[in-house]
XYZ file of C-alpha atoms in Angstrom:
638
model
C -70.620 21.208 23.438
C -69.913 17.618 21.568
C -69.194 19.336 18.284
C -66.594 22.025 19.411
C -65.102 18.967 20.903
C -64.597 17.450 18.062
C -64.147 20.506 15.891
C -60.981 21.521 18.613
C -59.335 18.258 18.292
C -59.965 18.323 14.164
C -57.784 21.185 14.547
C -55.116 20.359 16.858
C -54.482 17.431 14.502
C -54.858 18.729 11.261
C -52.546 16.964 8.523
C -50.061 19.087 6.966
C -51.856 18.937 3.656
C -54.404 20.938 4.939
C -54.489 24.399 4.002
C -52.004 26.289 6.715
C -54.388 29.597 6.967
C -57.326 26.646 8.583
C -59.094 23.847 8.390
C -62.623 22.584 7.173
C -65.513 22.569 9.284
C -67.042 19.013 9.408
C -69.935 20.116 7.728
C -67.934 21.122 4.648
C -68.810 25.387 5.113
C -66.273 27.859 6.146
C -62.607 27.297 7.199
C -61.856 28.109 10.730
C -59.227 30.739 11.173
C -55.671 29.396 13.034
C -55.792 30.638 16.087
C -52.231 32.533 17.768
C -49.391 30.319 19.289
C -50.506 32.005 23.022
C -54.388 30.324 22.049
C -53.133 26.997 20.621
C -50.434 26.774 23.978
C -53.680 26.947 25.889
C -55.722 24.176 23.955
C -52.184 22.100 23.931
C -51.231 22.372 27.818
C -53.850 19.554 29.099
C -52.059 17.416 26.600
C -48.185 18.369 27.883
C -46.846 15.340 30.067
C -43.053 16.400 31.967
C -40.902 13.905 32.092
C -40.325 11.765 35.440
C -36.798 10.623 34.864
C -35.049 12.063 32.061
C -34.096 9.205 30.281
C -33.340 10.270 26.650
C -35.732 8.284 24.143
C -35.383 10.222 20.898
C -34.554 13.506 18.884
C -36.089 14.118 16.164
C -33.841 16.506 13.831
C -36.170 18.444 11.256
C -34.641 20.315 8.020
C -35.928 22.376 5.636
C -35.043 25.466 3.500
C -38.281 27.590 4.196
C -38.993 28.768 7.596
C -42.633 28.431 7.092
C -42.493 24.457 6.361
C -40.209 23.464 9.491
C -42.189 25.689 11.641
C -45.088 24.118 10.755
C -44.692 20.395 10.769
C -42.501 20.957 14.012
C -46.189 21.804 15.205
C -47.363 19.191 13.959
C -44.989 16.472 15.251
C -45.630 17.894 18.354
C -49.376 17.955 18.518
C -48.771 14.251 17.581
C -46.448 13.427 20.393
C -49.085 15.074 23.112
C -52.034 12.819 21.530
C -49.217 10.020 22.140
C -48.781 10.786 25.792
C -44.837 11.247 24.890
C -43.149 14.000 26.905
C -42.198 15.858 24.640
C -40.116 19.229 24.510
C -39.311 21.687 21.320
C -38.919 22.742 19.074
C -35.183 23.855 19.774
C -33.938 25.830 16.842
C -30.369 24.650 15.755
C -27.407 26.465 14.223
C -28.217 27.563 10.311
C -26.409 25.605 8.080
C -25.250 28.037 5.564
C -23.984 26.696 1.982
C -22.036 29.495 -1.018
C -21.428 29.168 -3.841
C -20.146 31.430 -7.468
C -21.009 30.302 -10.956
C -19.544 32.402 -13.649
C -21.708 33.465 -16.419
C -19.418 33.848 -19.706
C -16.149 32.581 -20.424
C -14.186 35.437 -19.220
C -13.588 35.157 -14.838
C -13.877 38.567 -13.679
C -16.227 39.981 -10.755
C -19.179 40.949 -12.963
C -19.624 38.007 -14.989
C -20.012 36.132 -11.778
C -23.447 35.048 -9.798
C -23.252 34.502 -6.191
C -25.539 32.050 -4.432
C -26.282 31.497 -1.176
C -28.898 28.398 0.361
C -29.325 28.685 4.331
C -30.820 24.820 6.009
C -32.602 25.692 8.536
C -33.361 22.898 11.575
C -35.163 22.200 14.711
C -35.360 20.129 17.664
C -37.814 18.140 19.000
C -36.605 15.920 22.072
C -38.679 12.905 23.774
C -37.659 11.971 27.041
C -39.100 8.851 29.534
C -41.218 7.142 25.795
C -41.751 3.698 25.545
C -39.607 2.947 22.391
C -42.683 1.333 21.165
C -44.867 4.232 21.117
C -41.668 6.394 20.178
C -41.474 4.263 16.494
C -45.566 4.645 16.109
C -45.185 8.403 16.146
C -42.349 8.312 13.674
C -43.900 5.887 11.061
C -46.985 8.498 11.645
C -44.620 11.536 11.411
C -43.237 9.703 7.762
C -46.843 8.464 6.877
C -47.450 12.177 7.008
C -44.203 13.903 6.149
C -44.443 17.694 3.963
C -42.466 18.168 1.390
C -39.567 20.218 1.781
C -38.601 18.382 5.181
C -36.209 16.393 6.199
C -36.005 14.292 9.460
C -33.179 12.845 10.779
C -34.049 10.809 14.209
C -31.489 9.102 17.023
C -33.790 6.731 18.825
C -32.200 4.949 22.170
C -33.240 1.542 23.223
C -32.355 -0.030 26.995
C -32.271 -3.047 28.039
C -34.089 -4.282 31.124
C -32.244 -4.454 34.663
C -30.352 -7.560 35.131
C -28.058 -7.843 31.919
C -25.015 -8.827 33.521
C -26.273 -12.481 35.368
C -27.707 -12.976 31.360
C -24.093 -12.155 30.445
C -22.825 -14.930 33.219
C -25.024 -17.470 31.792
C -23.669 -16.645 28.008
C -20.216 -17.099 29.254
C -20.960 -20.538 31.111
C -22.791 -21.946 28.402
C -19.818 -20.732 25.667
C -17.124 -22.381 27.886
C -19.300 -25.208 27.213
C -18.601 -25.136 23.326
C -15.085 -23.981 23.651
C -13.711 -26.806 26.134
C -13.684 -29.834 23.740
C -11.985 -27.807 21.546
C -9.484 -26.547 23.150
C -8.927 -30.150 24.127
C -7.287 -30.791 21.136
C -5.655 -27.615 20.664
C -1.814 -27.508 19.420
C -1.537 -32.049 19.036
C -0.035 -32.597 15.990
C -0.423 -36.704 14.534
C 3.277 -37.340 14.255
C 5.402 -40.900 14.072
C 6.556 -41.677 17.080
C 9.198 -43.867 16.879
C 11.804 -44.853 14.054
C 10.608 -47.773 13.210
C 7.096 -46.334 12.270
C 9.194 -44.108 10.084
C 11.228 -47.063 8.235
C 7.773 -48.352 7.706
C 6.129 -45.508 6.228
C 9.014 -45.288 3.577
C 8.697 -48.682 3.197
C 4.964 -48.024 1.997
C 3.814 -48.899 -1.877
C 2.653 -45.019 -1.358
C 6.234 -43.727 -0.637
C 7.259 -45.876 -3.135
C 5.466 -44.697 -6.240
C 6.104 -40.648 -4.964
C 9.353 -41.014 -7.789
C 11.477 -43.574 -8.818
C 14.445 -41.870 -7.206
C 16.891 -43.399 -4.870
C 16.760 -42.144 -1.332
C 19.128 -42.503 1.572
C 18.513 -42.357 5.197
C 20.929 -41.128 7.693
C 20.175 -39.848 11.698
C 20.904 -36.427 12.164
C 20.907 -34.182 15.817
C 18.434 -36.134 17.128
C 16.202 -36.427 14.036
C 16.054 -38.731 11.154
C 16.661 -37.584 7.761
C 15.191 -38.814 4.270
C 17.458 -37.485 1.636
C 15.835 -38.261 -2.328
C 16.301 -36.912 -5.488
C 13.723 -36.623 -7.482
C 13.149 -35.677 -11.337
C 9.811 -33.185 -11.758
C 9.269 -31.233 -15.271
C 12.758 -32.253 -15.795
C 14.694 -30.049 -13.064
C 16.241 -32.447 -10.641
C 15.289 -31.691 -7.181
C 16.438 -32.912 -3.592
C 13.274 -33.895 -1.132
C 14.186 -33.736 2.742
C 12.340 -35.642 5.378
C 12.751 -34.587 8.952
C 11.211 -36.913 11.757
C 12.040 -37.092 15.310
C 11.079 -39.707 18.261
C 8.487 -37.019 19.839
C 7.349 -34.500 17.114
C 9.285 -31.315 16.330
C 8.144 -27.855 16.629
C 8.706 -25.242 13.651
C 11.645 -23.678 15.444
C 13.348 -27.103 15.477
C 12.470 -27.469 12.072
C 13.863 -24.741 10.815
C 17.197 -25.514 13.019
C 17.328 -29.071 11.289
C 17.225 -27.478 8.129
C 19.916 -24.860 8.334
C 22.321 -27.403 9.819
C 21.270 -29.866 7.224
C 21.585 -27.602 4.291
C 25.761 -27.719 3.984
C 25.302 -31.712 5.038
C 22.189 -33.037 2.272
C 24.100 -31.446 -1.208
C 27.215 -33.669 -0.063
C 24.941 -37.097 0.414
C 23.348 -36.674 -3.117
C 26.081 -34.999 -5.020
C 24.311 -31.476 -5.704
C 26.191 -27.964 -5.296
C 25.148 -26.320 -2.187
C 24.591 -22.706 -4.347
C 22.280 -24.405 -6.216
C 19.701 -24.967 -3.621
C 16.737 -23.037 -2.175
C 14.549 -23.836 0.895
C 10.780 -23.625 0.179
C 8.801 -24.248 3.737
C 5.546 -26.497 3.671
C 3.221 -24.411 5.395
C 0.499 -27.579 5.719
C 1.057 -29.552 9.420
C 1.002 -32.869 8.170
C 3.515 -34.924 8.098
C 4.989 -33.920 4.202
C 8.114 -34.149 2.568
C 10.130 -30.407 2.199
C 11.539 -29.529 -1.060
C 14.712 -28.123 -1.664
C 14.543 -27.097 -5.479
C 17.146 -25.581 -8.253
C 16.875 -21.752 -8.534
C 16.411 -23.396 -12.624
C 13.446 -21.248 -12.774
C 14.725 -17.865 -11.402
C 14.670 -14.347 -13.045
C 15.845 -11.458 -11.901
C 15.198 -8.266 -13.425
C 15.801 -4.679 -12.406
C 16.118 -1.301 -14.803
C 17.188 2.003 -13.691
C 16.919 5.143 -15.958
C 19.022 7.081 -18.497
C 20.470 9.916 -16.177
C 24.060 9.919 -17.292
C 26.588 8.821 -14.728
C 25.455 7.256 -11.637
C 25.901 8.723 -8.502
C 27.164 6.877 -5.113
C 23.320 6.634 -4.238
C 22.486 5.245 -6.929
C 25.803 2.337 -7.140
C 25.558 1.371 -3.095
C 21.297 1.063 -3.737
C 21.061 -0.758 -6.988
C 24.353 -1.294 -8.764
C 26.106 -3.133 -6.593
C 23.173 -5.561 -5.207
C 23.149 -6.287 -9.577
C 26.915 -7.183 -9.444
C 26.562 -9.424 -6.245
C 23.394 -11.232 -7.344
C 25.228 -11.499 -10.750
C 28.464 -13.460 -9.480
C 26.666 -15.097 -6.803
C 23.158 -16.434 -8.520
C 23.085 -19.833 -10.484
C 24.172 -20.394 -13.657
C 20.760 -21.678 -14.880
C 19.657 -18.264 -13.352
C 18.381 -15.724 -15.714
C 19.575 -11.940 -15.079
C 18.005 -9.117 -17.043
C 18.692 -5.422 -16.398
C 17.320 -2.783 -18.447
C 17.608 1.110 -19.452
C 14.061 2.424 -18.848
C 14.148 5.351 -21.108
C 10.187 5.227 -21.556
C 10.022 5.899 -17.820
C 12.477 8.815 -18.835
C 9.672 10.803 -21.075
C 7.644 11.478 -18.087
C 9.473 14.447 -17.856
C 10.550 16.993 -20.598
C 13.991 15.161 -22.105
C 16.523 16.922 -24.866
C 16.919 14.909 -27.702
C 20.811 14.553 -28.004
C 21.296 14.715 -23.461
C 19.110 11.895 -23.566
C 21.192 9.628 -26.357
C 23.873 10.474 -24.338
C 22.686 10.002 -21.252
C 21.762 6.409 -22.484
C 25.099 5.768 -23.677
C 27.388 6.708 -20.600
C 24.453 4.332 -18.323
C 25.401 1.507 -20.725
C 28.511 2.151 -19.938
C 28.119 2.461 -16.165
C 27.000 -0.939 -15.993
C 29.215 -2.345 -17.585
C 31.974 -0.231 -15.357
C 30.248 -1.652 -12.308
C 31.288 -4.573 -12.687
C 28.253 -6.601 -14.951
C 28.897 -8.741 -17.751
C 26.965 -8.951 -20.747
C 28.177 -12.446 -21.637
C 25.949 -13.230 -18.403
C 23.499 -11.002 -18.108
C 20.881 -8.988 -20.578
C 21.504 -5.139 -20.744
C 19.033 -3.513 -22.719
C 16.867 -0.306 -23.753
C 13.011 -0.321 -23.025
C 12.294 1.008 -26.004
C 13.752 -1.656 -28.193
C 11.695 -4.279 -26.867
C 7.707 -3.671 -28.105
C 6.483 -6.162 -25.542
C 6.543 -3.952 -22.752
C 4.165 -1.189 -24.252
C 2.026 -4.151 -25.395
C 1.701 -5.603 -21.867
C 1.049 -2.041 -20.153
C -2.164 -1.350 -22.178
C -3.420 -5.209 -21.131
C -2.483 -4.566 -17.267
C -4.085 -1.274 -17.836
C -7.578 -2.793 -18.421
C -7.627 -4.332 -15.213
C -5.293 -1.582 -12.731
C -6.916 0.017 -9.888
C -7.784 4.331 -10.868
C -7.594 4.375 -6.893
C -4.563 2.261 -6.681
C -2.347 4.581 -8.871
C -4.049 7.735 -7.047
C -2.556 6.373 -3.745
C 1.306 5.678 -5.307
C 3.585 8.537 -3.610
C 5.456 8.922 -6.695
C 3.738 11.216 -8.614
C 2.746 13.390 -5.613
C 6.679 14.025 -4.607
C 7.808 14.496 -8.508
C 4.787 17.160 -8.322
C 5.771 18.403 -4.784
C 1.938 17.957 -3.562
C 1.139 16.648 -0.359
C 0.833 13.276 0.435
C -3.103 13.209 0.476
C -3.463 14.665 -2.845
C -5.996 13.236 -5.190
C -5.259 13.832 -9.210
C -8.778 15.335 -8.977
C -7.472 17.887 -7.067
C -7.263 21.757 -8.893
C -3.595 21.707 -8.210
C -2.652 18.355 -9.548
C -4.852 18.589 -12.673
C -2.951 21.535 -13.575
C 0.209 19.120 -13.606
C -0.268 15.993 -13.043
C 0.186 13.974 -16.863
C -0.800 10.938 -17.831
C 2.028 9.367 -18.431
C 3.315 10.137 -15.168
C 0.226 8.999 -12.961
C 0.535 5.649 -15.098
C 4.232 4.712 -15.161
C 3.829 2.236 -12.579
C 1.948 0.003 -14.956
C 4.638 0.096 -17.249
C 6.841 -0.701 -14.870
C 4.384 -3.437 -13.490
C 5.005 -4.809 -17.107
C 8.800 -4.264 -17.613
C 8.310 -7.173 -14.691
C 5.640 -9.379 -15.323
C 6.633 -9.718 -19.525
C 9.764 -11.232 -18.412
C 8.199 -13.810 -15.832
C 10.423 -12.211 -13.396
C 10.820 -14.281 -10.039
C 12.913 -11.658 -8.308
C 13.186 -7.812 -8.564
C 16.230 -5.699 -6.763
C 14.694 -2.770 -5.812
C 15.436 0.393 -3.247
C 13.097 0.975 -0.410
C 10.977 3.699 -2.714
C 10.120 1.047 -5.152
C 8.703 -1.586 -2.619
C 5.139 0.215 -3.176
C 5.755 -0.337 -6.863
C 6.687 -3.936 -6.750
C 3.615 -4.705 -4.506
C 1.075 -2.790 -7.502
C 3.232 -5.173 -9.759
C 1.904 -8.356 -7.336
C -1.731 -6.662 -7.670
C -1.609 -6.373 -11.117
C -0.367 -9.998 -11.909
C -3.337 -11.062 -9.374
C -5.936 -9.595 -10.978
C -4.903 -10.668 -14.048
C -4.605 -14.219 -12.598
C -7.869 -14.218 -10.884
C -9.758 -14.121 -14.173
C -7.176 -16.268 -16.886
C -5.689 -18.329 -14.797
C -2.120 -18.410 -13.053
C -0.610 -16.868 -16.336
C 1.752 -14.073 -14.747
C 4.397 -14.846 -11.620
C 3.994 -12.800 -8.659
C 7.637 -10.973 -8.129
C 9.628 -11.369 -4.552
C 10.934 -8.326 -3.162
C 14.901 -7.913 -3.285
C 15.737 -5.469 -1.222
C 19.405 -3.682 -1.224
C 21.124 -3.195 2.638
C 22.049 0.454 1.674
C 18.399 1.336 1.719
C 18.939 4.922 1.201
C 21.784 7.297 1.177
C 21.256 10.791 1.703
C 22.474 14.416 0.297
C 25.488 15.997 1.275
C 23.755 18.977 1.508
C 20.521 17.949 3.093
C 21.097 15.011 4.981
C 16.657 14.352 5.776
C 16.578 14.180 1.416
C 17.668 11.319 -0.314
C 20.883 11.894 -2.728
C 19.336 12.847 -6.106
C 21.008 14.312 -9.517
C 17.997 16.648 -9.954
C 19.229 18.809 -7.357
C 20.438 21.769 -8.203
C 23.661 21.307 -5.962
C 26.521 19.916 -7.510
C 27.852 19.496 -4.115
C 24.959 17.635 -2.712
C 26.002 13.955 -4.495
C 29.445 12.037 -5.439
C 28.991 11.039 -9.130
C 31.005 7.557 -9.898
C 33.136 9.486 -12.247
C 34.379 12.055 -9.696
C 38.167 12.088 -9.400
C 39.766 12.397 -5.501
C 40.147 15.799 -5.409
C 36.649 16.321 -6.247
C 35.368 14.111 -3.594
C 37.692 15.295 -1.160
C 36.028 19.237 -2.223
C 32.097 17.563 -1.654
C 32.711 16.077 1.738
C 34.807 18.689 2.940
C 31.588 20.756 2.277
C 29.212 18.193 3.460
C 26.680 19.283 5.815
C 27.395 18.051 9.724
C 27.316 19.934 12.966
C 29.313 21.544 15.435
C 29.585 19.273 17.944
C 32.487 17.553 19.486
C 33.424 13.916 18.466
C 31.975 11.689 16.179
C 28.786 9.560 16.901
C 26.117 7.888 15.205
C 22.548 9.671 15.740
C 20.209 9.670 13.016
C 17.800 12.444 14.921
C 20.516 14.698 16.829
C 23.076 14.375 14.339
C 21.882 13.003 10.671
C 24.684 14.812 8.523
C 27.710 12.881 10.664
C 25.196 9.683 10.454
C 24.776 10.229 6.656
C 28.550 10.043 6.609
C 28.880 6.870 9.033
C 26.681 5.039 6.747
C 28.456 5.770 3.536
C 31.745 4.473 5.110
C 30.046 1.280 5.901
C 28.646 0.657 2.607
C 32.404 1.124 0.637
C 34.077 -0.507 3.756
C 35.379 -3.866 2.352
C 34.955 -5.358 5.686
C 31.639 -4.446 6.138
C 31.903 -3.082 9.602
C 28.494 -1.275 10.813
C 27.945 2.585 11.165
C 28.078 1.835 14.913
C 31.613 0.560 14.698
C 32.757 3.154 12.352
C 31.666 5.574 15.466
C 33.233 3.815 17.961
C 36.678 3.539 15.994
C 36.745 7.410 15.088
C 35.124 8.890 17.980
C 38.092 10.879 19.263
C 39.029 11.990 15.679
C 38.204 15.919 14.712
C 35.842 16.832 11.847
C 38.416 17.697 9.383
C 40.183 14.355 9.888
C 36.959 12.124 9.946
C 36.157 13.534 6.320
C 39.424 13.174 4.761
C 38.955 9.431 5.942
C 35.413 9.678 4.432
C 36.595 11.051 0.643
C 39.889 8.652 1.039
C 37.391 5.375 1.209
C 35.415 6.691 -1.534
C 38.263 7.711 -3.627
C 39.300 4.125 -3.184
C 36.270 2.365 -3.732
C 35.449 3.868 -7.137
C 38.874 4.082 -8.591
C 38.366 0.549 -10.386
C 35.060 2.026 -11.960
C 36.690 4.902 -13.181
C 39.271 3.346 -15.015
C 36.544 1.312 -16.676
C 34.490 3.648 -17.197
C 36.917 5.828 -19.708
C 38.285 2.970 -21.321
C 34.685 2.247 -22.020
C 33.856 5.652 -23.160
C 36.828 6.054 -25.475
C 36.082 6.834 -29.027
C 32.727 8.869 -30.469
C 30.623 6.703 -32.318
C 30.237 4.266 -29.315
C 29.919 1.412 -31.240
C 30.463 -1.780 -29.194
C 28.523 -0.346 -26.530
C 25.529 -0.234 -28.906
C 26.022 -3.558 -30.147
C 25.951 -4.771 -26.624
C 22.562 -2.991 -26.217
C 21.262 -4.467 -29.479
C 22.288 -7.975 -28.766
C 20.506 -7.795 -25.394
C 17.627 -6.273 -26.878
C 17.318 -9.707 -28.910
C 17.826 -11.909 -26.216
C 15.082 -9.752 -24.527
C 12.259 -9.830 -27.295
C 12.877 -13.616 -27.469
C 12.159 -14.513 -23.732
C 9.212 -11.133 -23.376
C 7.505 -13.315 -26.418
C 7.172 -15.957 -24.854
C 5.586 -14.692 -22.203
C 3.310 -12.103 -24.134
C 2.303 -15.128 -26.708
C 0.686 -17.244 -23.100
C -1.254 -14.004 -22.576
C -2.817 -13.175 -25.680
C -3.489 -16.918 -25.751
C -5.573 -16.194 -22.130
C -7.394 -12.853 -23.097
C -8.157 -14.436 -26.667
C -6.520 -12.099 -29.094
């Protein structure tokens, strides 16, 4: 009776290495036969516990792609679990996972050169309910001790914690208030002067004293007293502030003290007020705040060689050019250029795109920039530029670029499509899914400090800030970091569709107002102009984007500058028909100056003074891109 015993429990435990048809005898003779499920249920149902409560301890997922190899170690993790006193229940059989695939078989793609395939995961269940989560992880480092090839096990285990958490989280919170009390304490003090005299004293200081040998004045301002110094640093003279009051001064009043000072401080020390900038000192100690020369500015911008800009194009870019260009400081560098690299991302004909380079030349110039005072030049003339995209190429981001919108709306793919994609292999070029390097170097050659851009190109400029800090990171702060300029006419929209911005690739003449247009011509395009038929005018970019489109064009050429919202208010009673002629009247008078630029400009054939202007600003550009390319091959060693 002893050895069937044992023999019965030899086989209700046997490994899954054993052979599946039986097991050994202990005395090494014949196998015994496996009994049926109904027989083995029988020897198994002393050894079934139910569960009391329910509580969820585990579930054991098992996988496999043979039926006979998950059937038969969900046996045996069961056997296991009864030996364990676990309650166990299963095995549950689980949805098929079902996988297809085709592989073709020559180089030709038709249906009989194909092979199908087909691989169907099958799974089961095994849940243990009311386990001590003890004895739950010694049957699963048994179950892995023991695992059979060809099966997978996936297992959620569930741990509680004993009765009573919440008085242990009371305690926590008593004993953190502890910590947190002597710190709030001091929480928001600042270590300021208090009175004037301390302040006298401080600039009395030998420390003070050897900041510069500058003269400084002091004068009492609003409430606060003012230190006013000039000071001479890497040979740019710049103006130091000091602000102080009585009781300390929060960064609101600061900031107050500095925007009344600002007119006040170039008048004390003699320096033009146009030639100042406010940098804030983000530390809380008690530090002077420079006011320093724009000496070191440079702007650049580019825009491509399509021909004739249109009035997207001018109230986006152009103008922001002419306004920085009349209003920056003379010490201020300004450098705009032709990007006709960017241009051979798409197919280009050979004698449009001369052209087309020509007549942009001569749109900037028509817009009102000067090429005494600024740089106007063509990409391609300046060698730099390809030299420093292949070095910020080493170090840009494949997932980076893959994330830029660009490429996806020239390729009309949605916005979450990867260049791995079938589709955008197909079309998707090189040149194309890398142009924002190029443009990250059109930037960063020219140590630009400031780049007017539309809102489409803010995603650009911040890949030009990545670039120049990983480049940084590793050879040092070579390459400035470029602040974002952006224009007030952020985007104007087609005629024709007013939800797509104004483009010359559509197909629509009608759709955009090209500077060149005469009257009548604009008078034809907003007479046509998309609105709606409702009553009045108003300003509505959801209900009514077409009039709104409108509104915001007449703001942008209004002299006066007088919002979209005021434009509405003052032509609310006035009929369609009238509100456009008013529209195409503004325009008309806007661009009439350009246009009699523009042909004096374009008189002639041979265009010769407006490639001479070119060529001279391509010099002037391949002296100050050297300089910068010569400290980064100096950095990377070649």
């Amino acid at each position: 009776m002893m050895e069937s015993s044992i023999g019965r429990s030899q086989y209700l435990l046997a490994k899954p290495e054993d052979d599946e048809a039986g097991v050994s005898s202990p005395d090494g003779g014949s196998t015994i036969p496996r009994l049926p499920r109904s027989v083995q249920a029988v020897y198994l149902r002393p050894l079934k516990r139910k569960a009391e409560y329910g509580v969820p301890s585990c579930d054991l997922q098992l996988r496999s792609y043979s039926v006979r190899n998950v059937e038969f170690f969900a046996d045996f993790a069961l056997r296991a679990a009864y030996f364990l006193n676990l309650p166990a229940a299963g095995p549950i059989p689980l949805p098929r996972i079902t996988e297809r695939w085709t592989v073709p078989r020559s180089n030709f793609i038709y249906k009989k050169s194909q092979e199908n395939f087909e691989r169907i995961t099958l799974r089961r269940l095994i849940q243990i309910q009311d386990g001590h989560p003890d004895v739950v992880e010694i049957w699963l480092a048994f179950l892995r001790e023991h695992a059979y090839h060809g099966i997978g096990m996936k297992a959620n285990v569930w741990n509680y914690e004993p009765l009573g958490v919440g008085k242990t989280m009371d305690v926590s919170l008593e004993n953190l208030k502890q910590v947190l009390e002597p710190k709030w304490a001091h929480f928001g003090r600042k270590k300021n002067l208090d009175t004037s005299e301390k302040v006298m004293e401080m600039m009395k200081s030998d420390g003070f004293q050897r900041m510069d040998d500058g003269p400084f004045r002091t004068t009492y301002f609003s409430g606060t007293f003012v230190v006013i110094r000039i000071t001479y640093i890497d040979g740019f003279r710049k103006l130091v502030l000091m602000l102080k009051t009585s009781n300390g001064c929060c960064g609101r009043a600061v900031r107050h003290h500095i925007r009344c000072l600002l007119p006040v401080a170039p008048k004390v020390v003699g320096i033009p007020a146009q030639s100042l900038q406010f940098k804030r000192d983000s530390s809380t100690s008690s530090k002077p705040t420079f006011l320093q020369p724009l000496s070191q500015q440079v702007i650049f911008s580019g825009i491509q060689p399509t021909g004739v800009p249109h009035l997207g194009n001018y109230l986006g870019a152009l103008q922001q050019w002419v306004q920085l260009q009349d209003q920056a400081a003379h010490n201020t560098k300004l450098i705009f250029s032709i990007v006709d690299l960017h241009a051979l991302t798409v197919p280009q004909d050979k004698p449009q795109l001369q052209r087309w380079t020509v007549e942009t030349i001569a749109s900037l110039l028509a817009v009102g920039l000067d090429h005494n005072r600024s740089t106007i030049f063509c990409q391609s003339d300046v060698p730099a530029h390809t030299e420093m995209m292949w070095i910020l190429s080493c170090t840009a981001s494949m997932g980076y670029l893959s994330r830029m919108t660009q490429w996806k709306s020239k390729l009309a793919l949605r916005e979450d499509a990867s260049p791995l994609d079938q589709n955008a292999k197909a079309k998707l070029k090189l040149g194309l899914f890398s142009y924002p390097v190029l443009q990250a170097a059109d930037v960063l050659v020219h140590g630009a400090t400031h780049v007017p851009v539309g809102e489409d190109q803010v995603q650009h400029l911040e890949f030009t800030r990545e670039c120049a800090n990983n480049f940084n990171s590793v050879h040092g702060n070579i390459l400035v970091e470029p602040t974002t300029l952006l224009s007030t006419a952020k985007r104007v929209m087609s005629l024709k569709n007013p939800l797509q911005k104004m483009s010359k690739s559509h197909k629509d003449p009608r759709s955009k107002i090209l500077l060149t247009d005469s009257p009548e011509v604009i008078h034809i395009k907003i007479k046509h102009a998309l609105t709606d038929s409702i009553s009045g005018i108003s300003f509505d970019l959801d209900t009514r984007p077409g009039v709104s489109n409108l509104l915001e064009i007449l703001s942008h050429v209004d002299p006066e500058g007088r919002s979209p919202q005021v434009w509405a208010g003052e032509c609310k009673s006035l009929e369609m028909r009238a509100f456009k002629e008013l529209v195409s009247d503004k325009i008309s008078s806007s661009l009439s100056g350009f246009r009699d630029r523009y042909t004096a400009l374009m008189e002639g054939r041979n265009y010769s003074h407006l490639k001479d202007i070119a060529r001279h600003g391509a010099e002037a550009a391949r002296n100050n891109s050297e300089r910068m390319l010569a400290k980064v091959r100096d950095a990377i060693g070649i």
